[in-house]
Amino acid sequence: MIKKLRLKFIAASMLSLTLVLLVILGGINWMSYRKTVSDADAILSVLAANQGMFPQRMLPENDGTPRKALPGNAPFDDGMLRKRGFSAETPYESRFFSVLMDEAGRVISADTGMIAAVDRATAEAYALEVWQSGRDSGFWEDYRFVRGKEEGGVRVIFLDCGRGLSSVRAMLLASAAVSLLGLSAVLALLMAFSSRIVKPVAESYEKQKRFITDAGHEIKTPLTIIGADADLIEAEWGESEWLTDIKRQTKRLTRLTNDLIYLSRMDEEQPQLPCIEFPLSDVTEEIVQSFQGPARAQKKELTMKIPPMLSFTGDEKAIRQLVSILLDNAMKYSPEGGTISVELEKESRAVKLTVSNTTAQPVEKEELSRLFDRFYRADQSRSSATGGYGLGLAIARSIVAAHRGKIRADCPRERFLSIFVTLPV
């Protein structure tokens, strides 16, 4: 249990840290990507408004002669770019090309004067592919494109975003590598120090288990003496209701003590069960038959569906106890006139045992996982009429765990409880 607690602590810590890193680094990378896309879209909007070119810029040189302008027809407006967060150098830093097409998708002209990596044939091929896709904007490889109508046809403008996307990818890879290194370092630290963190819990749990075992052994001796003395008094003075009550409660306390010692031994020592192959079908049918008499006496219907010749390798005594516990639990908590069913089936690599019974009251979903806790009883009044003391299903869970199986409870319908046991073969 302590080992599982330690592993759960490490897993919860690593999962929490991973989620935090995913949120932080994912947000940073997403904002970086969005910044690249929004900048590209802003530049494309300027180009689309000026027939695929930046507006002209006429600035004097130092000697007073006019500076050579970028091609284009519209006059340049410095404020237009500044409002969008760009500098006057943006037209000289951007690499783009455009293709003008008619309404039928035929290329009219292509302008590749502002890019060196794309020739006319490649530009026309890209434009045709965008036209066939039907998209008005997006990415085509490392080029951000926009398609817009203008006089004479439809113009598709491509902006080279290779450097921006490369920076985004580099940041993503770097953040992923740093995150993995950080997670590895945290995992190593948790592995090193988690034992110290759970040490107080481990010590408390070990003391609790030792107390149960030691107290159980100490209680068994007085109980044996009380039972023997009660038998001697009864033999000498005859039966009486007080002696009968003493013997009944002594037996009940003895069973409780034995069950507590058994549970503590299963948890503390985790003994290696003697595994032999035995006929599981015959064992299950034999135990069900032994409950037929009490079921008829309580006016309950007990049915079984058990295939013949089904064998299992495990501890036969423990499996007998498991089936008896599940049937005894179904008998106690099914109302008079209720039904109980036992079903055994072979799955691919396991055998599945299902014990179902009707219930007097509906079982809440949140109670299902607590049914296997020690001293938990579905009968919240803890009436002695049902007998028992809430350890049966806890013992059943220990037996199933010792056979590397799984046990769970479910309510397939109202006022109906099913317990499923899966044992690997």
Short mmCIF file of C-alpha atoms in Angstrom, two decimals:
data_model
loop_
_atom_site.label_atom_id
_atom_site.label_comp_id
_atom_site.label_asym_id
_atom_site.label_seq_id
_atom_site.Cartn_x
_atom_site.Cartn_y
_atom_site.Cartn_z
CA MET A 1 0.00 0.00 0.00
CA ILE A 2 2.80 2.41 0.88
CA LYS A 3 4.51 1.66 -2.42
CA LYS A 4 1.27 2.41 -4.27
CA LEU A 5 0.84 5.61 -2.25
CA ARG A 6 4.36 6.70 -3.16
CA LEU A 7 3.78 5.95 -6.85
CA LYS A 8 0.47 7.84 -6.78
CA PHE A 9 2.18 10.82 -5.16
CA ILE A 10 4.88 10.85 -7.84
CA ALA A 11 2.32 10.40 -10.62
CA ALA A 12 0.08 13.19 -9.29
CA SER A 13 3.03 15.56 -8.91
CA MET A 14 4.37 14.83 -12.40
CA LEU A 15 0.92 15.15 -13.95
CA SER A 16 0.31 18.49 -12.23
CA LEU A 17 3.70 19.84 -13.30
CA THR A 18 3.19 18.59 -16.87
CA LEU A 19 -0.21 20.29 -17.12
CA VAL A 20 1.20 23.57 -15.79
CA LEU A 21 4.10 23.45 -18.27
CA LEU A 22 1.72 22.62 -21.12
CA VAL A 23 -0.46 25.60 -20.27
CA ILE A 24 2.45 28.05 -19.87
CA LEU A 25 4.64 26.94 -22.77
CA GLY A 26 1.65 26.19 -24.98
CA GLY A 27 0.33 29.70 -24.35
CA ILE A 28 3.71 31.29 -25.11
CA ASN A 29 4.16 29.32 -28.34
CA TRP A 30 0.58 29.97 -29.40
CA MET A 31 0.99 33.73 -28.85
CA SER A 32 4.23 33.66 -30.84
CA TYR A 33 2.52 31.85 -33.69
CA ARG A 34 -0.47 34.21 -33.61
CA LYS A 35 1.89 37.22 -33.68
CA THR A 36 3.55 35.84 -36.81
CA VAL A 37 0.19 35.22 -38.47
CA SER A 38 -1.29 38.60 -37.51
CA ASP A 39 1.79 40.45 -38.80
CA ALA A 40 1.59 38.53 -42.07
CA ASP A 41 -2.14 39.26 -42.40
CA ALA A 42 -1.55 42.97 -41.77
CA ILE A 43 1.09 43.12 -44.51
CA LEU A 44 -1.14 41.15 -46.87
CA SER A 45 -4.01 43.55 -46.26
CA VAL A 46 -1.76 46.45 -47.31
CA LEU A 47 -0.65 44.55 -50.40
CA ALA A 48 -4.22 43.57 -51.28
CA ALA A 49 -5.30 47.20 -51.05
CA ASN A 50 -2.56 48.25 -53.50
CA GLN A 51 -2.82 45.57 -56.23
CA GLY A 52 -0.14 43.33 -54.77
CA MET A 53 2.48 46.02 -54.06
CA PHE A 54 3.42 48.40 -51.28
CA PRO A 55 2.47 52.07 -51.86
CA GLN A 56 5.15 54.24 -53.49
CA ARG A 57 7.60 56.02 -51.23
CA MET A 58 9.38 59.12 -52.48
CA LEU A 59 12.02 60.39 -50.07
CA PRO A 60 14.94 62.65 -50.96
CA GLU A 61 18.48 61.34 -50.81
CA ASN A 62 21.10 63.18 -48.79
CA ASP A 63 22.12 65.15 -51.86
CA GLY A 64 18.54 66.22 -52.49
CA THR A 65 17.85 63.93 -55.46
CA PRO A 66 14.72 61.78 -55.36
CA ARG A 67 15.13 58.27 -53.92
CA LYS A 68 14.13 55.42 -56.18
CA ALA A 69 10.67 54.23 -55.20
CA LEU A 70 9.27 50.74 -54.85
CA PRO A 71 7.02 49.85 -57.77
CA GLY A 72 3.35 50.63 -57.31
CA ASN A 73 0.71 53.12 -58.26
CA ALA A 74 -0.62 54.50 -55.00
CA PRO A 75 1.23 57.21 -53.07
CA PHE A 76 3.03 56.04 -49.93
CA ASP A 77 1.58 56.88 -46.51
CA ASP A 78 3.97 56.39 -43.57
CA GLY A 79 1.04 56.56 -41.15
CA MET A 80 -0.62 53.56 -42.76
CA LEU A 81 2.23 51.25 -41.76
CA ARG A 82 2.86 52.88 -38.41
CA LYS A 83 -0.77 52.36 -37.40
CA ARG A 84 -0.30 48.65 -38.08
CA GLY A 85 2.88 48.48 -35.99
CA PHE A 86 5.38 48.40 -38.86
CA SER A 87 8.35 50.60 -39.63
CA ALA A 88 9.36 52.28 -42.83
CA GLU A 89 11.72 49.36 -43.50
CA THR A 90 8.89 46.83 -43.73
CA PRO A 91 8.49 47.14 -47.53
CA TYR A 92 12.17 46.37 -47.95
CA GLU A 93 12.15 43.42 -45.54
CA SER A 94 9.09 41.64 -46.92
CA ARG A 95 9.33 39.01 -49.65
CA PHE A 96 6.17 38.37 -51.61
CA PHE A 97 4.71 37.58 -55.02
CA SER A 98 1.26 37.75 -56.57
CA VAL A 99 -0.70 36.18 -59.42
CA LEU A 100 -3.65 37.80 -61.22
CA MET A 101 -6.28 35.37 -62.53
CA ASP A 102 -9.56 35.76 -64.34
CA GLU A 103 -12.92 34.56 -63.07
CA ALA A 104 -12.37 31.16 -64.71
CA GLY A 105 -9.10 30.56 -62.89
CA ARG A 106 -6.78 31.27 -65.84
CA VAL A 107 -3.54 33.10 -65.10
CA ILE A 108 -3.41 36.62 -66.53
CA SER A 109 -0.12 37.79 -65.06
CA ALA A 110 2.36 36.99 -62.30
CA ASP A 111 4.65 39.34 -60.38
CA THR A 112 7.71 37.76 -58.75
CA GLY A 113 9.88 40.86 -58.66
CA MET A 114 9.98 41.01 -54.86
CA ILE A 115 11.13 37.44 -54.23
CA ALA A 116 14.08 35.39 -55.46
CA ALA A 117 13.11 31.92 -54.31
CA VAL A 118 10.03 31.63 -56.56
CA ASP A 119 9.96 31.83 -60.34
CA ARG A 120 6.96 32.58 -62.51
CA ALA A 121 6.07 28.95 -63.18
CA THR A 122 6.13 28.11 -59.47
CA ALA A 123 4.06 31.20 -58.63
CA GLU A 124 1.41 30.22 -61.19
CA ALA A 125 1.35 26.63 -59.87
CA TYR A 126 0.83 27.86 -56.31
CA ALA A 127 -1.96 30.20 -57.41
CA LEU A 128 -3.76 27.41 -59.29
CA GLU A 129 -3.57 25.12 -56.28
CA VAL A 130 -5.02 27.85 -54.05
CA TRP A 131 -7.75 28.49 -56.61
CA GLN A 132 -8.69 24.81 -56.70
CA SER A 133 -8.74 24.61 -52.89
CA GLY A 134 -11.39 27.33 -52.72
CA ARG A 135 -9.75 28.98 -49.69
CA ASP A 136 -9.55 32.76 -49.39
CA SER A 137 -6.65 32.86 -46.93
CA GLY A 138 -4.28 30.60 -45.00
CA PHE A 139 -0.91 28.97 -45.38
CA TRP A 140 0.50 27.25 -48.44
CA GLU A 141 3.73 25.66 -47.30
CA ASP A 142 5.62 28.55 -45.63
CA TYR A 143 3.70 31.23 -47.54
CA ARG A 144 0.75 33.08 -46.08
CA PHE A 145 -1.73 33.91 -48.85
CA VAL A 146 -4.85 35.97 -49.37
CA ARG A 147 -7.22 36.00 -52.33
CA GLY A 148 -9.14 39.11 -53.23
CA LYS A 149 -11.05 40.60 -56.15
CA GLU A 150 -9.88 43.64 -58.04
CA GLU A 151 -10.47 45.19 -61.43
CA GLY A 152 -9.59 42.72 -64.12
CA GLY A 153 -9.89 39.53 -62.07
CA VAL A 154 -8.84 37.89 -58.84
CA ARG A 155 -5.41 38.39 -57.31
CA VAL A 156 -3.73 35.81 -55.07
CA ILE A 157 -0.91 37.32 -52.98
CA PHE A 158 1.69 35.17 -51.22
CA LEU A 159 3.92 36.45 -48.39
CA ASP A 160 7.04 34.53 -47.37
CA CYS A 161 6.72 33.70 -43.63
CA GLY A 162 9.59 31.23 -43.57
CA ARG A 163 11.74 33.11 -41.09
CA GLY A 164 8.86 33.79 -38.72
CA LEU A 165 7.63 30.19 -38.81
CA SER A 166 11.17 28.93 -38.39
CA SER A 167 11.48 31.02 -35.23
CA VAL A 168 8.18 29.63 -33.95
CA ARG A 169 9.31 26.06 -34.61
CA ALA A 170 12.68 26.72 -32.95
CA MET A 171 10.96 28.13 -29.88
CA LEU A 172 8.59 25.15 -29.77
CA LEU A 173 11.44 22.63 -29.97
CA ALA A 174 13.51 24.53 -27.42
CA SER A 175 10.61 24.80 -24.97
CA ALA A 176 9.81 21.11 -25.43
CA ALA A 177 13.43 20.12 -24.81
CA VAL A 178 13.71 22.35 -21.73
CA SER A 179 10.39 20.99 -20.44
CA LEU A 180 11.54 17.40 -20.86
CA LEU A 181 14.80 18.14 -19.07
CA GLY A 182 12.92 19.89 -16.29
CA LEU A 183 10.41 17.06 -15.95
CA SER A 184 13.23 14.52 -15.86
CA ALA A 185 14.99 16.50 -13.13
CA VAL A 186 11.78 16.80 -11.09
CA LEU A 187 11.09 13.07 -11.53
CA ALA A 188 14.57 12.23 -10.29
CA LEU A 189 14.11 14.50 -7.26
CA LEU A 190 10.71 13.01 -6.49
CA MET A 191 12.08 9.48 -6.75
CA ALA A 192 14.85 10.46 -4.37
CA PHE A 193 12.78 12.33 -1.78
CA SER A 194 9.28 10.82 -2.06
CA SER A 195 10.16 8.05 0.39
CA ARG A 196 10.95 10.70 2.99
CA ILE A 197 7.72 12.54 2.26
CA VAL A 198 5.53 9.45 2.77
CA LYS A 199 7.67 8.11 5.62
CA PRO A 200 5.36 9.40 8.41
CA VAL A 201 2.35 7.83 6.69
CA ALA A 202 4.27 4.60 6.16
CA GLU A 203 5.30 4.43 9.81
CA SER A 204 1.75 5.11 10.98
CA TYR A 205 0.38 2.45 8.65
CA GLU A 206 2.97 -0.10 9.74
CA LYS A 207 2.18 0.59 13.41
CA GLN A 208 -1.52 0.20 12.69
CA LYS A 209 -1.00 -3.16 10.98
CA ARG A 210 1.27 -4.41 13.77
CA PHE A 211 -1.27 -3.27 16.34
CA ILE A 212 -4.08 -5.16 14.61
CA THR A 213 -1.98 -8.31 14.33
CA ASP A 214 -0.65 -8.16 17.90
CA ALA A 215 -4.01 -7.20 19.40
CA GLY A 216 -5.72 -9.94 17.44
CA HIS A 217 -3.38 -12.59 18.76
CA GLU A 218 -3.74 -11.23 22.30
CA ILE A 219 -7.54 -11.24 22.08
CA LYS A 220 -7.73 -14.80 20.73
CA THR A 221 -6.43 -16.31 24.00
CA PRO A 222 -9.02 -14.69 26.32
CA LEU A 223 -11.77 -15.52 23.86
CA THR A 224 -10.72 -19.15 23.81
CA ILE A 225 -10.72 -19.23 27.63
CA ILE A 226 -14.12 -17.52 27.83
CA GLY A 227 -15.60 -20.00 25.38
CA ALA A 228 -14.11 -22.98 27.22
CA ASP A 229 -15.32 -21.67 30.60
CA ALA A 230 -18.80 -21.11 29.20
CA ASP A 231 -18.88 -24.72 27.95
CA LEU A 232 -17.79 -26.00 31.41
CA ILE A 233 -20.41 -23.92 33.21
CA GLU A 234 -23.06 -25.10 30.76
CA ALA A 235 -22.01 -28.73 31.31
CA GLU A 236 -22.18 -28.32 35.09
CA TRP A 237 -25.22 -26.05 35.55
CA GLY A 238 -27.13 -26.60 32.33
CA GLU A 239 -28.14 -24.25 29.53
CA SER A 240 -29.25 -20.68 30.15
CA GLU A 241 -29.93 -17.68 27.91
CA TRP A 242 -26.98 -15.82 29.43
CA LEU A 243 -24.54 -18.62 28.67
CA THR A 244 -25.99 -18.96 25.18
CA ASP A 245 -25.55 -15.23 24.61
CA ILE A 246 -21.96 -15.36 25.94
CA LYS A 247 -21.08 -18.22 23.59
CA ARG A 248 -22.74 -16.52 20.61
CA GLN A 249 -20.93 -13.23 21.14
CA THR A 250 -17.65 -15.04 21.80
CA LYS A 251 -17.92 -16.84 18.47
CA ARG A 252 -18.80 -13.59 16.74
CA LEU A 253 -15.81 -11.78 18.26
CA THR A 254 -13.56 -14.74 17.40
CA ARG A 255 -14.63 -14.57 13.75
CA LEU A 256 -14.03 -10.82 13.71
CA THR A 257 -10.56 -11.26 15.23
CA ASN A 258 -9.64 -13.99 12.75
CA ASP A 259 -10.80 -11.85 9.82
CA LEU A 260 -8.82 -8.85 11.04
CA ILE A 261 -5.68 -10.97 11.42
CA TYR A 262 -6.25 -12.46 7.95
CA LEU A 263 -6.62 -9.01 6.35
CA SER A 264 -3.57 -7.68 8.19
CA ARG A 265 -1.51 -10.69 7.12
CA MET A 266 -2.58 -10.30 3.48
CA ASP A 267 -1.65 -6.60 3.49
CA GLU A 268 1.49 -6.84 5.62
CA GLU A 269 3.11 -10.07 4.50
CA GLN A 270 1.58 -10.40 1.02
CA PRO A 271 2.04 -14.18 1.19
CA GLN A 272 2.63 -16.24 -1.91
CA LEU A 273 -0.56 -18.22 -2.43
CA PRO A 274 -0.25 -21.90 -3.30
CA CYS A 275 -1.35 -22.05 -6.92
CA ILE A 276 -2.70 -25.33 -8.23
CA GLU A 277 -5.12 -26.09 -11.03
CA PHE A 278 -8.58 -27.05 -9.81
CA PRO A 279 -12.07 -27.34 -11.37
CA LEU A 280 -13.51 -23.88 -10.80
CA SER A 281 -16.91 -24.86 -12.24
CA ASP A 282 -17.34 -27.70 -9.73
CA VAL A 283 -16.16 -25.58 -6.79
CA THR A 284 -18.50 -22.70 -7.64
CA GLU A 285 -21.47 -25.01 -8.22
CA GLU A 286 -20.81 -26.80 -4.93
CA ILE A 287 -20.80 -23.53 -2.97
CA VAL A 288 -23.96 -22.29 -4.71
CA GLN A 289 -25.72 -25.55 -3.88
CA SER A 290 -24.84 -25.08 -0.21
CA PHE A 291 -26.72 -21.76 -0.23
CA GLN A 292 -29.85 -23.20 -1.87
CA GLY A 293 -31.34 -24.32 1.46
CA PRO A 294 -30.99 -20.94 3.23
CA ALA A 295 -32.27 -19.20 0.08
CA ARG A 296 -35.46 -21.31 0.03
CA ALA A 297 -35.92 -20.77 3.76
CA GLN A 298 -35.79 -17.00 3.20
CA LYS A 299 -38.05 -17.26 0.12
CA LYS A 300 -35.31 -16.08 -2.21
CA GLU A 301 -34.62 -17.39 -5.70
CA LEU A 302 -31.01 -18.46 -6.27
CA THR A 303 -30.02 -19.25 -9.85
CA MET A 304 -26.68 -20.05 -11.44
CA LYS A 305 -25.20 -20.16 -14.90
CA ILE A 306 -21.94 -22.10 -14.73
CA PRO A 307 -20.31 -23.73 -17.78
CA PRO A 308 -18.85 -27.20 -17.16
CA MET A 309 -15.17 -28.18 -17.21
CA LEU A 310 -13.88 -24.66 -16.44
CA SER A 311 -10.59 -24.81 -14.52
CA PHE A 312 -8.47 -22.18 -12.80
CA THR A 313 -4.95 -22.07 -11.37
CA GLY A 314 -4.84 -20.46 -7.93
CA ASP A 315 -5.48 -21.02 -4.24
CA GLU A 316 -8.58 -23.20 -4.12
CA LYS A 317 -9.24 -22.44 -0.44
CA ALA A 318 -9.09 -18.70 -1.04
CA ILE A 319 -11.33 -18.92 -4.12
CA ARG A 320 -13.88 -20.94 -2.12
CA GLN A 321 -13.82 -18.22 0.52
CA LEU A 322 -14.25 -15.56 -2.17
CA VAL A 323 -17.35 -17.18 -3.68
CA SER A 324 -18.81 -17.80 -0.21
CA ILE A 325 -18.28 -14.18 0.81
CA LEU A 326 -19.99 -12.86 -2.32
CA LEU A 327 -22.95 -15.22 -1.95
CA ASP A 328 -23.25 -14.53 1.77
CA ASN A 329 -23.24 -10.78 1.06
CA ALA A 330 -25.96 -11.22 -1.60
CA MET A 331 -28.06 -13.30 0.79
CA LYS A 332 -27.82 -10.72 3.59
CA TYR A 333 -28.76 -7.68 1.56
CA SER A 334 -31.42 -9.09 -0.76
CA PRO A 335 -35.00 -8.66 0.49
CA GLU A 336 -37.42 -11.50 1.13
CA GLY A 337 -38.71 -12.76 -2.19
CA GLY A 338 -35.69 -11.31 -3.98
CA THR A 339 -33.48 -12.96 -6.58
CA ILE A 340 -29.79 -13.90 -6.53
CA SER A 341 -27.83 -15.04 -9.55
CA VAL A 342 -24.33 -16.44 -9.98
CA GLU A 343 -22.71 -16.45 -13.41
CA LEU A 344 -19.31 -17.84 -14.36
CA GLU A 345 -17.86 -17.35 -17.83
CA LYS A 346 -14.57 -17.68 -19.67
CA GLU A 347 -13.15 -14.64 -21.39
CA SER A 348 -10.10 -14.44 -23.66
CA ARG A 349 -7.44 -14.59 -20.93
CA ALA A 350 -9.52 -14.51 -17.77
CA VAL A 351 -12.48 -15.99 -15.97
CA LYS A 352 -15.29 -13.69 -14.88
CA LEU A 353 -17.49 -14.34 -11.86
CA THR A 354 -20.63 -12.22 -11.44
CA VAL A 355 -22.83 -12.32 -8.34
CA SER A 356 -25.99 -10.21 -8.56
CA ASN A 357 -28.89 -9.64 -6.21
CA THR A 358 -31.89 -7.40 -5.79
CA THR A 359 -31.68 -4.84 -2.99
CA ALA A 360 -34.27 -3.48 -0.59
CA GLN A 361 -33.11 0.10 -1.23
CA PRO A 362 -31.40 1.67 -4.25
CA VAL A 363 -27.59 1.78 -3.96
CA GLU A 364 -26.12 5.21 -4.62
CA LYS A 365 -23.34 5.41 -7.20
CA GLU A 366 -20.95 7.02 -4.72
CA GLU A 367 -21.40 4.04 -2.37
CA LEU A 368 -20.18 1.48 -4.89
CA SER A 369 -16.46 2.17 -4.41
CA ARG A 370 -16.88 2.15 -0.61
CA LEU A 371 -18.43 -1.30 -0.49
CA PHE A 372 -14.96 -2.85 -0.33
CA ASP A 373 -13.74 -0.68 2.55
CA ARG A 374 -13.21 -2.27 5.94
CA PHE A 375 -16.19 -2.08 8.29
CA TYR A 376 -18.34 -0.39 5.67
CA ARG A 377 -21.86 -1.75 5.49
CA ALA A 378 -24.60 -0.85 3.04
CA ASP A 379 -26.97 -1.11 5.99
CA GLN A 380 -26.30 2.33 7.47
CA SER A 381 -28.22 1.46 10.61
CA ARG A 382 -25.64 -1.29 11.25
CA SER A 383 -28.46 -3.52 12.42
CA SER A 384 -27.37 -6.86 13.78
CA ALA A 385 -30.22 -8.51 11.93
CA THR A 386 -28.09 -8.90 8.81
CA GLY A 387 -25.10 -10.18 10.76
CA GLY A 388 -21.53 -9.56 9.78
CA TYR A 389 -19.36 -6.58 10.55
CA GLY A 390 -18.33 -5.13 7.20
CA LEU A 391 -15.14 -7.10 6.50
CA GLY A 392 -16.39 -9.65 3.99
CA LEU A 393 -15.98 -7.60 0.81
CA ALA A 394 -12.66 -6.21 2.07
CA ILE A 395 -11.41 -9.79 2.39
CA ALA A 396 -12.80 -10.55 -1.07
CA ARG A 397 -10.84 -7.65 -2.51
CA SER A 398 -7.64 -8.90 -0.83
CA ILE A 399 -8.15 -12.38 -2.27
CA VAL A 400 -8.75 -11.00 -5.76
CA ALA A 401 -5.70 -8.72 -5.49
CA ALA A 402 -3.56 -11.68 -4.38
CA HIS A 403 -4.59 -13.45 -7.62
CA ARG A 404 -3.77 -10.28 -9.67
CA GLY A 405 -7.41 -9.84 -10.54
CA LYS A 406 -9.96 -7.02 -10.39
CA ILE A 407 -13.20 -6.63 -8.48
CA ARG A 408 -15.84 -3.95 -8.84
CA ALA A 409 -19.48 -3.27 -8.04
CA ASP A 410 -22.13 -1.78 -10.29
CA CYS A 411 -25.86 -1.11 -10.38
CA PRO A 412 -27.06 -2.06 -13.89
CA ARG A 413 -30.58 -1.06 -12.86
CA GLU A 414 -32.45 0.31 -9.86
CA ARG A 415 -32.57 -1.90 -6.74
CA PHE A 416 -30.08 -4.31 -8.27
CA LEU A 417 -26.43 -4.83 -7.32
CA SER A 418 -23.81 -6.77 -9.25
CA ILE A 419 -20.27 -7.59 -8.16
CA PHE A 420 -17.87 -8.50 -10.96
CA VAL A 421 -14.66 -10.45 -10.33
CA THR A 422 -12.11 -10.90 -13.13
CA LEU A 423 -9.28 -13.37 -12.53
CA PRO A 424 -6.47 -13.77 -15.10
CA VAL A 425 -5.71 -17.33 -16.19
#
